[in-house]
XYZ file of C-alpha atoms in Angstrom:
203
model
C 4.600 -20.082 14.977
C 5.182 -16.604 16.695
C 4.290 -14.402 14.043
C 1.012 -16.110 14.202
C 0.721 -15.769 17.744
C 1.344 -11.840 17.784
C -1.215 -11.359 14.544
C -3.975 -13.461 16.636
C -2.822 -10.922 19.384
C -3.051 -7.924 17.141
C -6.110 -8.922 15.877
C -7.667 -9.764 19.446
C -7.208 -6.279 20.814
C -8.191 -4.027 17.183
C -11.256 -4.582 14.670
C -8.581 -4.512 11.747
C -12.241 -4.305 9.615
C -13.184 -1.360 11.014
C -10.034 0.727 10.836
C -9.328 0.130 7.016
C -10.272 2.998 4.705
C -13.161 1.937 2.750
C -11.186 2.247 -0.047
C -8.492 -0.570 0.636
C -9.887 -3.856 -0.524
C -7.746 -6.437 1.090
C -8.439 -8.394 5.015
C -11.664 -6.739 4.769
C -14.665 -8.990 5.517
C -16.904 -10.290 2.112
C -14.245 -8.159 -0.378
C -11.638 -9.363 -2.793
C -10.258 -8.440 -5.850
C -13.572 -9.040 -7.701
C -15.163 -6.242 -5.574
C -12.368 -4.042 -6.217
C -12.213 -4.050 -9.862
C -16.518 -4.584 -9.706
C -16.176 -1.031 -8.033
C -13.817 0.181 -10.141
C -15.914 -0.853 -13.599
C -19.527 0.024 -11.959
C -17.976 3.875 -11.293
C -16.782 3.788 -15.058
C -19.676 3.023 -16.847
C -21.648 4.896 -14.444
C -20.005 8.034 -15.359
C -19.330 7.327 -19.098
C -23.203 7.002 -19.279
C -23.518 10.329 -17.281
C -21.433 11.797 -20.825
C -18.811 12.585 -18.442
C -14.897 12.313 -19.138
C -12.684 9.743 -17.235
C -9.266 9.772 -16.255
C -7.377 6.779 -14.272
C -3.697 6.551 -12.754
C -3.247 2.998 -11.871
C 0.045 3.245 -9.557
C 2.899 1.195 -9.272
C 5.773 0.769 -6.378
C 8.588 -0.460 -6.562
C 9.704 -3.331 -3.726
C 6.771 -1.731 -1.631
C 6.547 -4.368 1.237
C 10.446 -4.034 1.630
C 10.155 -0.702 1.481
C 8.702 0.074 4.906
C 9.849 2.199 7.172
C 10.049 0.884 10.315
C 9.733 4.253 12.287
C 7.137 5.341 10.531
C 5.314 2.081 10.880
C 5.654 2.365 14.344
C 4.451 6.219 14.854
C 1.298 5.214 12.822
C 0.317 2.654 14.906
C -0.885 4.764 18.205
C -4.216 6.207 15.166
C -5.118 2.028 15.465
C -5.642 1.887 18.987
C -2.339 -0.113 18.484
C -0.382 0.784 22.412
C 0.750 -0.342 24.966
C 1.908 -4.200 24.991
C 1.113 -4.704 21.579
C 2.959 -1.567 20.267
C 5.428 -2.965 21.621
C 5.357 -6.765 20.656
C 5.272 -5.167 16.547
C 8.112 -2.872 17.552
C 10.105 -6.073 19.068
C 9.392 -8.516 16.224
C 10.378 -5.484 13.402
C 13.775 -5.101 15.480
C 17.246 -6.667 15.491
C 17.003 -8.375 12.449
C 19.907 -9.044 10.010
C 20.548 -10.337 6.763
C 23.586 -10.760 4.546
C 24.016 -11.848 0.832
C 26.074 -15.202 -0.135
C 27.691 -15.938 -3.516
C 28.903 -19.391 -4.534
C 30.322 -21.046 -7.271
C 28.705 -23.313 -8.849
C 32.086 -25.297 -9.866
C 33.539 -24.742 -6.818
C 31.091 -24.587 -4.220
C 33.351 -21.938 -2.828
C 31.101 -19.412 -0.952
C 31.667 -15.869 -0.094
C 29.603 -13.828 2.416
C 28.807 -10.393 2.978
C 29.035 -9.007 6.230
C 25.742 -9.067 8.100
C 23.243 -5.877 8.177
C 21.291 -4.757 10.340
C 17.253 -4.398 8.091
C 15.898 -0.715 8.880
C 12.803 -1.544 6.233
C 10.678 -3.606 5.230
C 8.383 -6.077 6.192
C 8.058 -10.193 6.203
C 6.137 -11.321 3.255
C 5.876 -14.561 4.426
C 4.524 -14.795 7.686
C 0.407 -13.640 7.647
C 2.037 -10.689 10.159
C 3.539 -8.385 7.055
C 0.725 -8.068 4.906
C -0.924 -6.406 7.677
C 1.511 -4.482 8.641
C 1.310 -3.458 5.621
C -1.594 -2.026 4.683
C -1.782 -0.286 8.324
C 1.201 1.773 6.901
C -0.400 2.771 3.597
C -4.804 3.214 5.071
C -3.972 6.947 4.819
C -3.400 7.455 1.497
C -6.948 8.388 0.912
C -6.425 11.392 2.906
C -3.876 12.687 0.793
C -5.626 12.976 -2.493
C -7.666 15.444 -4.110
C -11.539 14.779 -3.056
C -14.276 13.631 -5.340
C -12.564 10.769 -6.990
C -12.432 6.810 -6.362
C -9.103 5.330 -5.464
C -9.853 1.495 -5.654
C -6.763 0.279 -3.107
C -5.649 -4.006 -2.803
C -3.152 -4.144 -0.537
C 0.334 -2.065 -2.773
C -1.840 -1.439 -5.879
C -3.351 1.790 -6.244
C -5.516 2.741 -8.994
C -7.470 6.247 -8.714
C -10.857 6.885 -11.175
C -11.153 10.912 -11.822
C -14.609 11.549 -13.552
C -15.513 15.276 -14.110
C -17.627 17.050 -16.652
C -15.064 19.417 -18.780
C -11.959 17.981 -20.225
C -9.799 20.898 -18.515
C -11.065 20.483 -15.165
C -10.053 16.368 -15.715
C -6.529 17.444 -17.008
C -6.065 19.007 -13.936
C -7.084 16.779 -11.322
C -5.733 14.377 -12.970
C -1.931 16.008 -12.510
C -3.023 17.709 -9.326
C -4.067 13.797 -8.021
C -0.817 12.299 -9.170
C 0.961 14.616 -7.432
C -0.604 14.352 -4.692
C 0.047 10.824 -4.729
C 3.907 11.194 -5.260
C 4.080 12.978 -2.649
C 2.697 10.834 -0.034
C 4.695 8.086 -1.605
C 7.866 9.868 -0.828
C 6.897 11.090 2.584
C 6.359 7.488 3.327
C 9.286 6.337 2.019
C 7.993 4.233 -1.546
C 8.691 4.879 -4.707
C 7.138 4.960 -7.599
C 7.848 2.656 -10.546
C 7.172 5.504 -13.112
C 7.717 2.412 -16.115
C 4.959 0.986 -14.731
C 2.553 3.553 -13.615
C 0.307 3.971 -16.120
C -2.388 6.796 -17.147
C -5.488 6.344 -19.240
C -8.162 8.901 -20.761
C -11.441 8.107 -21.294
C -14.043 9.775 -23.525
């Protein structure tokens, strides 16, 4: 109930659809995964029909929601007009959370508990507020990318389509984009899962 009340206050305070980057396809009116896939396919086919070379990078993050830095998130809120009591409420919502690990022996029901540790990062995924805070956190990602590319973002899934006339130029921009996105992830305390990050080159 607390999360719902805080979410309603946040939504009443700001027009979240107007704040989100146009490349973000979640929590924007009348947009869904279908729209994200359609836009990616449309741009891809348009480039191929124009005899251009196309490259796409599919980025995957490790435990994205659990890695959100509370301090970085709080510092980003004023960019979206979240100030005063609304900002203080979110700070309070994230602060003073603790967790521990409990091991249970199924044969004897004996339990072993770790010490309580303060949670300094991550947003809760169950309540509705968690995903909203996450997308505000990554909303400035497209600004860090080389111009003339097509980012498609749905929550923590990021796909970047690059089309160029020259194959060499495409290769250079793919490398540049990968490095820029990787740097942004690192600066924002997010870990790229290299094993699940893919590059596809179309001719």
